[in-house]
Amino acid sequence: MSIRSLQALCLTSFFIADVRDGLGPFLGIFLTQRHWQPDDIGLLMTAGGVAGLLATLPAGFITDASKNKRLILALLCVLITGTTLLLWLSQANAVVAFSQIVSGICAAFVGPLITGITLGLTGQQGFSAQMGKNEAFNHGGNFITALIAGGIAWYWGIGGIFILMTCTMLLTLIALTGIRNSDIDDNAARGLESGASAQVPDFSVLAKNKPLLITGLTLLLFHLANAALLPMLSMRVAAAPGAVNPGLYAAATVIISQMVMIPVAIWTAGRIDRVGYWRLIMLALLIMPVRAALAASSAAPLMMVPVQILDGCAAGVLGVVVPSFIVVLLRGNGHVNAGQSVVMLMQGVGAAMSPALTGMIAGHYSFATAFSVLSVIALTALLIWWRYAPLLSPPSCMETR
């Protein structure tokens, strides 16, 4: 296990946080200020999400088969940034759609690649601890760039975010050069035990894995409720000019959640052995209905403080527990990253549908109604996990590593 490569991986996780999501919560504000309507913004976000969905399964299988994950990740960062910069030049429907589709496809590869690189560097035993560090650095990167983005939005407007994203992309590429490709064990990166022969990825192995599918369904509903909540909070402020600077507001929402995610991710990595995967995932699922209900209860700008604190708690737990759970669940079959992609696909279905669903409800009724619907969806995810996951998952996966 190379210390230099692991340190470079942490730095990569730090800088890539601002690259992967493009403009993130600032996209809705950027388009709203250019007279786009919530339902149109939601539909174009969904177009990018659908493109990402189509790339999700190939992303996992390509990661399992790839021999140079570092180079692939670098090329994807360049593509995401390049297509996002197109939005500054034109906000025509075709340009925005193209940008979101290409970014969505590229972003689908980032998760499996980071997971594969991490597993290839650490092996099974060190994976959860390193994922905790990855997540902490990732959230730290989001926190720092959100602070900078808030200052940029305050002094120069949303356009300055494009410059920030370009800078973080270049820093990501520099960090990636510190990861030695020779330090990555490609067999370990796909979940094979030492000395095991590589297998051709087989989707049927994953399709028959009931615990994996239950996990995916639960997270599909979670992300259907979760994905649009933050953009819609920012759009609600942008639609009511004069109260708060919308760019500064969007930055504040990110800063609050990322501040919480950092310690939560570290705490989670150290509690998996004692608490177990099932209980930690249940804890994260419990948070989402409360968060959406709070967003629905009041349009006051300060309501985003408890809403985003809860977001940080849920995301901090799931970001560590879910990849670690899948690694344990698929140990030894050589399909770990493909398994990650199956769950990411199901998550992506929910995330892709969320902006369109929430945008249409907000456009035809109100933001409060949209947030109330999200709370009901999140409660459904909680009930499914509580009812089925313990029955289908091996005790060794649900309680300990």
Coordinates of C-alpha atoms in Angstrom, one line a residue:
M1 CA 0.0 0.0 0.0
S2 CA 1.7 3.2 -1.2
I3 CA 1.4 6.2 1.1
R4 CA 2.1 8.6 -1.7
S5 CA -0.6 7.2 -3.9
L6 CA -3.2 7.2 -1.1
Q7 CA -2.3 10.8 -0.3
A8 CA -2.7 11.8 -3.9
L9 CA -6.0 9.9 -3.9
C10 CA -7.2 12.1 -1.0
L11 CA -6.2 15.2 -2.9
T12 CA -7.9 14.0 -6.0
S13 CA -11.1 13.4 -4.0
F14 CA -10.7 17.0 -2.6
F15 CA -10.4 18.8 -6.0
I16 CA -12.7 16.5 -8.0
A17 CA -15.6 17.5 -5.7
D18 CA -16.1 20.7 -7.7
V19 CA -15.6 19.2 -11.1
R20 CA -17.9 16.2 -11.1
D21 CA -21.2 18.1 -10.7
G22 CA -20.5 20.9 -13.1
L23 CA -22.3 24.1 -11.9
G24 CA -24.2 22.0 -9.3
P25 CA -26.8 24.1 -7.4
F26 CA -25.6 27.2 -9.3
L27 CA -27.0 25.8 -12.6
G28 CA -30.6 26.5 -11.6
I29 CA -29.8 30.0 -10.5
F30 CA -27.7 30.7 -13.6
L31 CA -30.6 29.7 -15.9
T32 CA -33.3 31.3 -13.7
Q33 CA -31.5 34.6 -14.0
R34 CA -31.6 34.2 -17.8
H35 CA -35.4 33.8 -17.6
W36 CA -35.8 30.1 -17.7
Q37 CA -38.8 28.5 -16.0
P38 CA -38.5 25.9 -13.2
D39 CA -40.2 23.1 -15.3
D40 CA -37.9 23.8 -18.2
I41 CA -34.8 23.7 -16.0
G42 CA -36.0 20.5 -14.4
L43 CA -36.5 18.8 -17.8
L44 CA -33.0 19.7 -19.0
M45 CA -31.5 18.5 -15.7
T46 CA -33.4 15.3 -16.3
A47 CA -32.0 15.0 -19.8
G48 CA -28.5 15.0 -18.3
G49 CA -29.6 12.5 -15.7
V50 CA -31.0 10.1 -18.3
A51 CA -27.8 10.3 -20.3
G52 CA -25.9 9.5 -17.1
L53 CA -28.2 6.5 -16.5
L54 CA -27.4 5.1 -19.9
A55 CA -23.7 5.3 -19.1
T56 CA -23.9 4.0 -15.6
L57 CA -23.8 0.2 -16.2
P58 CA -21.1 0.5 -18.9
A59 CA -19.1 2.7 -16.4
G60 CA -18.9 -0.1 -13.8
F61 CA -18.0 -2.8 -16.3
I62 CA -15.4 -0.7 -18.0
T63 CA -13.9 0.1 -14.6
D64 CA -13.7 -3.6 -13.8
A65 CA -12.0 -4.3 -17.1
S66 CA -9.8 -1.2 -17.3
K67 CA -6.0 -1.1 -16.7
N68 CA -5.5 2.6 -16.5
K69 CA -8.3 4.1 -14.4
R70 CA -6.3 7.2 -13.6
L71 CA -6.1 8.2 -17.3
I72 CA -9.8 7.6 -17.9
L73 CA -10.6 9.8 -14.8
A74 CA -8.4 12.6 -16.1
L75 CA -10.1 12.6 -19.5
L76 CA -13.5 12.7 -18.0
C77 CA -12.7 15.7 -15.8
V78 CA -11.6 17.6 -18.9
L79 CA -14.8 16.7 -20.7
I80 CA -17.1 17.7 -17.9
T81 CA -15.4 21.1 -17.5
G82 CA -15.2 21.8 -21.2
T83 CA -18.9 21.1 -21.8
T84 CA -19.9 23.1 -18.8
L85 CA -18.0 26.2 -20.1
L86 CA -20.2 26.1 -23.2
L87 CA -23.1 27.4 -21.0
W88 CA -21.3 30.7 -20.5
L89 CA -21.2 31.2 -24.3
S90 CA -24.8 30.2 -25.0
Q91 CA -27.9 29.3 -23.1
A92 CA -29.8 28.0 -26.1
N93 CA -31.8 24.9 -25.5
A94 CA -29.6 22.7 -27.7
V95 CA -26.4 23.9 -26.0
V96 CA -27.7 23.5 -22.5
A97 CA -29.0 20.0 -23.3
F98 CA -25.7 19.0 -24.9
S99 CA -23.7 20.2 -21.9
Q100 CA -25.9 18.4 -19.4
I101 CA -25.9 15.1 -21.5
V102 CA -22.1 15.0 -21.9
S103 CA -21.5 16.0 -18.3
G104 CA -24.0 13.4 -17.1
I105 CA -22.3 10.6 -19.1
C106 CA -18.9 11.6 -17.8
A107 CA -20.0 11.9 -14.2
A108 CA -21.4 8.4 -14.3
F109 CA -17.9 7.1 -14.5
V110 CA -16.4 9.1 -11.6
G111 CA -17.9 7.0 -8.7
P112 CA -16.9 3.6 -10.0
L113 CA -13.4 4.8 -11.0
I114 CA -12.7 6.4 -7.5
T115 CA -14.0 3.2 -5.9
G116 CA -11.9 1.0 -8.2
I117 CA -8.7 3.0 -7.6
T118 CA -9.3 3.0 -3.8
L119 CA -9.9 -0.8 -3.7
G120 CA -6.9 -1.4 -6.0
L121 CA -4.7 0.6 -3.6
T122 CA -6.0 -0.7 -0.3
G123 CA -7.5 -4.1 -0.8
Q124 CA -10.5 -5.3 1.2
Q125 CA -9.1 -4.7 4.6
G126 CA -8.3 -1.0 4.3
F127 CA -11.2 0.0 2.0
S128 CA -13.7 1.3 4.5
A129 CA -11.2 3.5 6.3
Q130 CA -9.8 4.9 3.1
M131 CA -13.4 5.6 1.8
G132 CA -14.0 7.5 4.9
K133 CA -10.9 9.6 4.2
N134 CA -12.0 10.0 0.5
E135 CA -15.4 11.2 1.6
A136 CA -14.0 13.6 4.2
F137 CA -11.6 15.1 1.6
N138 CA -14.4 15.2 -1.0
H139 CA -16.7 17.1 1.4
G140 CA -13.8 19.3 2.4
G141 CA -13.3 20.2 -1.2
N142 CA -17.0 21.0 -1.6
F143 CA -16.8 23.1 1.5
I144 CA -13.8 25.2 0.4
T145 CA -14.9 25.7 -3.1
A146 CA -18.4 26.6 -1.9
L147 CA -16.8 29.3 0.3
I148 CA -14.9 30.6 -2.7
A149 CA -17.9 30.3 -4.9
G150 CA -20.0 32.3 -2.5
G151 CA -17.4 35.1 -2.5
I152 CA -17.2 35.0 -6.3
A153 CA -21.0 35.1 -6.6
W154 CA -21.2 38.0 -4.2
Y155 CA -18.6 40.2 -5.9
W156 CA -18.6 39.1 -9.6
G157 CA -21.8 37.1 -10.1
I158 CA -22.5 33.5 -11.1
G159 CA -20.2 33.8 -14.1
G160 CA -17.1 33.6 -11.9
I161 CA -18.1 30.1 -11.0
F162 CA -17.0 28.9 -14.4
I163 CA -13.4 30.2 -13.7
L164 CA -13.4 28.4 -10.3
M165 CA -14.5 25.1 -11.9
T166 CA -11.6 25.4 -14.5
C167 CA -9.1 25.9 -11.8
T168 CA -10.3 22.9 -9.7
M169 CA -10.1 20.8 -12.9
L170 CA -6.5 21.7 -13.4
L171 CA -5.7 20.9 -9.7
T172 CA -7.5 17.6 -10.0
L173 CA -5.3 16.6 -13.0
I174 CA -2.1 17.5 -11.0
A175 CA -3.3 15.4 -8.0
L176 CA -4.0 12.4 -10.3
T177 CA -0.4 12.4 -11.4
G178 CA 0.6 11.6 -7.9
I179 CA -1.2 8.3 -8.0
R180 CA 1.1 5.7 -9.4
N181 CA -0.7 3.4 -11.8
S182 CA 1.7 0.6 -10.8
D183 CA 0.3 0.8 -7.2
I184 CA -3.2 -0.1 -8.3
D185 CA -3.9 -3.9 -8.2
D186 CA -6.4 -4.3 -11.0
N187 CA -7.7 -7.6 -9.6
A188 CA -8.1 -6.3 -6.1
A189 CA -9.8 -3.2 -7.7
R190 CA -12.7 -5.4 -8.9
G191 CA -13.0 -7.4 -5.7
L192 CA -11.0 -10.5 -6.6
E193 CA -9.0 -12.2 -3.8
S194 CA -5.3 -12.4 -4.1
G195 CA -4.2 -14.8 -6.9
A196 CA -7.7 -15.3 -8.3
S197 CA -8.1 -15.3 -12.0
A198 CA -9.9 -12.4 -13.7
Q199 CA -13.5 -13.1 -14.8
V200 CA -15.4 -11.7 -17.7
P201 CA -18.1 -9.3 -16.2
D202 CA -21.5 -11.0 -16.2
F203 CA -24.6 -8.9 -15.5
S204 CA -26.7 -12.0 -14.7
V205 CA -24.6 -12.5 -11.5
L206 CA -25.7 -9.1 -10.3
A207 CA -29.3 -9.3 -11.5
K208 CA -29.8 -12.4 -9.3
N209 CA -28.4 -10.7 -6.2
K210 CA -31.5 -9.8 -4.2
P211 CA -29.7 -7.8 -1.4
L212 CA -28.0 -5.7 -4.1
L213 CA -31.4 -5.0 -5.8
I214 CA -33.2 -4.1 -2.6
T215 CA -30.4 -1.7 -1.8
G216 CA -30.7 -0.2 -5.2
L217 CA -34.5 0.2 -5.0
T218 CA -34.3 1.8 -1.6
L219 CA -31.7 4.3 -2.8
L220 CA -33.7 5.0 -6.0
L221 CA -36.5 6.3 -3.8
F222 CA -34.1 8.1 -1.5
H223 CA -32.6 10.0 -4.4
L224 CA -35.9 10.6 -6.0
A225 CA -36.7 12.6 -2.9
N226 CA -33.3 14.0 -2.3
A227 CA -31.8 15.1 -5.7
A228 CA -34.0 18.1 -6.4
L229 CA -34.4 19.4 -2.9
L230 CA -31.2 21.6 -2.9
P231 CA -31.6 23.1 -6.4
M232 CA -35.3 23.8 -5.6
L233 CA -34.4 25.6 -2.4
S234 CA -32.0 27.8 -4.4
M235 CA -34.6 28.4 -7.2
R236 CA -37.2 29.3 -4.6
V237 CA -35.0 32.1 -3.4
A238 CA -34.0 33.1 -7.0
A239 CA -37.7 33.4 -7.9
A240 CA -38.3 35.9 -5.0
P241 CA -35.7 38.6 -5.8
G242 CA -34.7 41.1 -3.2
A243 CA -34.6 38.9 -0.2
V244 CA -31.2 37.2 -0.4
N245 CA -28.5 37.1 -3.0
P246 CA -29.3 33.8 -4.7
G247 CA -25.7 32.9 -5.5
L248 CA -24.6 33.5 -2.0
Y249 CA -27.6 31.5 -0.7
A250 CA -26.7 28.5 -2.9
A251 CA -23.1 28.7 -1.7
A252 CA -24.3 28.8 2.0
T253 CA -26.5 25.7 1.5
V254 CA -23.4 23.7 0.2
I255 CA -21.1 25.1 2.9
I256 CA -23.5 24.0 5.7
S257 CA -24.0 20.5 4.5
Q258 CA -20.3 19.9 3.7
M259 CA -19.2 21.1 7.1
V260 CA -21.4 18.4 8.6
M261 CA -20.4 15.7 6.1
I262 CA -16.7 15.8 6.9
P263 CA -17.0 14.7 10.6
V264 CA -19.9 12.4 9.8
A265 CA -17.9 10.5 7.1
I266 CA -15.0 10.0 9.5
W267 CA -17.3 9.0 12.3
T268 CA -19.1 6.5 10.0
A269 CA -15.9 4.8 8.8
G270 CA -15.0 4.1 12.4
R271 CA -18.4 2.7 13.4
I272 CA -19.2 0.2 10.6
D273 CA -17.7 -2.7 12.5
R274 CA -19.7 -1.9 15.7
V275 CA -23.0 -0.6 14.3
G276 CA -23.4 -2.5 11.1
Y277 CA -24.4 -1.5 7.6
W278 CA -28.1 -2.0 8.0
R279 CA -28.4 0.3 11.0
L280 CA -26.3 3.0 9.5
I281 CA -28.2 3.0 6.2
M282 CA -31.5 3.1 8.3
L283 CA -30.2 6.1 10.2
A284 CA -29.5 8.0 6.9
L285 CA -33.0 7.1 5.5
L286 CA -34.7 8.3 8.7
I287 CA -33.3 11.8 8.1
M288 CA -34.7 12.4 4.6
P289 CA -38.4 12.6 5.4
V290 CA -37.7 15.1 8.2
R291 CA -35.5 17.2 5.9
A292 CA -38.1 17.5 3.2
A293 CA -40.9 18.2 5.7
L294 CA -38.9 21.1 7.1
A295 CA -38.3 22.5 3.7
A296 CA -42.1 22.4 3.0
S297 CA -42.9 24.0 6.4
S298 CA -41.4 27.4 5.7
A299 CA -40.0 29.5 2.9
A300 CA -37.8 31.5 5.3
P301 CA -34.2 31.6 4.0
L302 CA -32.9 30.6 7.5
M303 CA -34.9 27.3 7.2
M304 CA -32.1 26.0 5.0
V305 CA -29.8 25.8 8.0
P306 CA -31.5 22.7 9.7
V307 CA -32.4 21.3 6.2
Q308 CA -28.8 21.3 5.1
I309 CA -27.5 20.1 8.5
L310 CA -29.7 17.0 8.0
D311 CA -28.5 16.7 4.4
G312 CA -24.9 16.6 5.6
C313 CA -25.7 13.8 8.1
A314 CA -27.5 11.6 5.6
A315 CA -25.0 12.1 2.8
G316 CA -22.0 11.7 5.1
V317 CA -23.3 8.3 6.2
L318 CA -24.3 6.9 2.8
G319 CA -21.2 8.1 1.0
V320 CA -19.1 5.7 3.2
V321 CA -21.5 2.9 4.0
V322 CA -23.0 2.1 0.6
P323 CA -19.7 1.5 -1.3
S324 CA -18.3 -0.5 1.6
F325 CA -21.4 -2.6 1.9
I326 CA -21.3 -3.4 -1.8
V327 CA -17.6 -4.4 -1.6
V328 CA -18.4 -6.8 1.2
L329 CA -21.6 -8.1 -0.5
L330 CA -19.7 -8.9 -3.8
R331 CA -16.4 -10.0 -2.3
G332 CA -14.5 -12.5 -4.5
N333 CA -16.7 -12.4 -7.6
G334 CA -14.8 -9.8 -9.6
H335 CA -17.9 -7.6 -10.1
V336 CA -17.5 -5.0 -7.4
N337 CA -17.4 -1.9 -9.6
A338 CA -20.2 -3.3 -11.9
G339 CA -22.2 -3.9 -8.7
Q340 CA -21.5 -0.3 -7.7
S341 CA -22.8 0.7 -11.1
V342 CA -26.0 -1.2 -10.7
V343 CA -26.8 0.6 -7.4
M344 CA -25.7 3.9 -9.0
L345 CA -28.0 3.2 -11.9
M346 CA -30.9 2.8 -9.6
Q347 CA -29.9 5.8 -7.6
G348 CA -29.6 7.7 -10.9
V349 CA -33.1 6.8 -12.0
G350 CA -34.4 8.5 -8.9
A351 CA -32.0 11.5 -9.2
A352 CA -32.9 12.0 -12.9
M353 CA -36.6 11.9 -12.3
S354 CA -36.4 14.1 -9.3
P355 CA -35.9 17.6 -10.9
A356 CA -38.6 17.0 -13.5
L357 CA -41.1 15.8 -10.9
T358 CA -40.3 18.5 -8.4
G359 CA -40.1 21.2 -11.1
M360 CA -43.6 20.3 -12.5
I361 CA -45.2 20.2 -9.0
A362 CA -43.5 23.5 -8.0
G363 CA -44.5 25.1 -11.3
H364 CA -48.2 24.0 -11.2
Y365 CA -48.7 24.2 -7.4
S366 CA -46.0 25.5 -5.1
F367 CA -42.6 24.7 -3.7
A368 CA -44.1 23.7 -0.4
T369 CA -46.3 21.1 -2.1
A370 CA -43.3 19.7 -4.0
F371 CA -41.3 19.4 -0.8
S372 CA -44.2 17.6 0.9
V373 CA -44.3 15.0 -1.9
L374 CA -40.6 14.5 -1.5
S375 CA -41.1 13.7 2.2
V376 CA -43.7 11.0 1.4
I377 CA -41.3 9.4 -1.2
A378 CA -38.5 9.4 1.4
L379 CA -40.7 7.7 3.9
T380 CA -41.5 5.0 1.4
A381 CA -37.8 4.3 1.0
L382 CA -37.4 4.0 4.7
L383 CA -40.2 1.5 5.0
I384 CA -38.9 -0.7 2.2
W385 CA -35.4 -0.9 3.8
W386 CA -36.9 -1.6 7.3
R387 CA -39.2 -4.3 5.9
Y388 CA -37.0 -6.2 3.4
A389 CA -33.3 -5.6 3.7
P390 CA -32.7 -7.5 6.9
L391 CA -34.5 -10.6 5.5
L392 CA -32.5 -10.7 2.2
S393 CA -29.0 -9.7 3.3
P394 CA -26.5 -12.0 4.9
P395 CA -26.0 -11.3 8.6
S396 CA -22.2 -10.9 8.0
C397 CA -23.0 -8.0 5.6
M398 CA -25.7 -6.4 7.7
E399 CA -23.9 -6.4 11.1
T400 CA -20.2 -6.4 10.6
R401 CA -17.6 -6.5 7.9

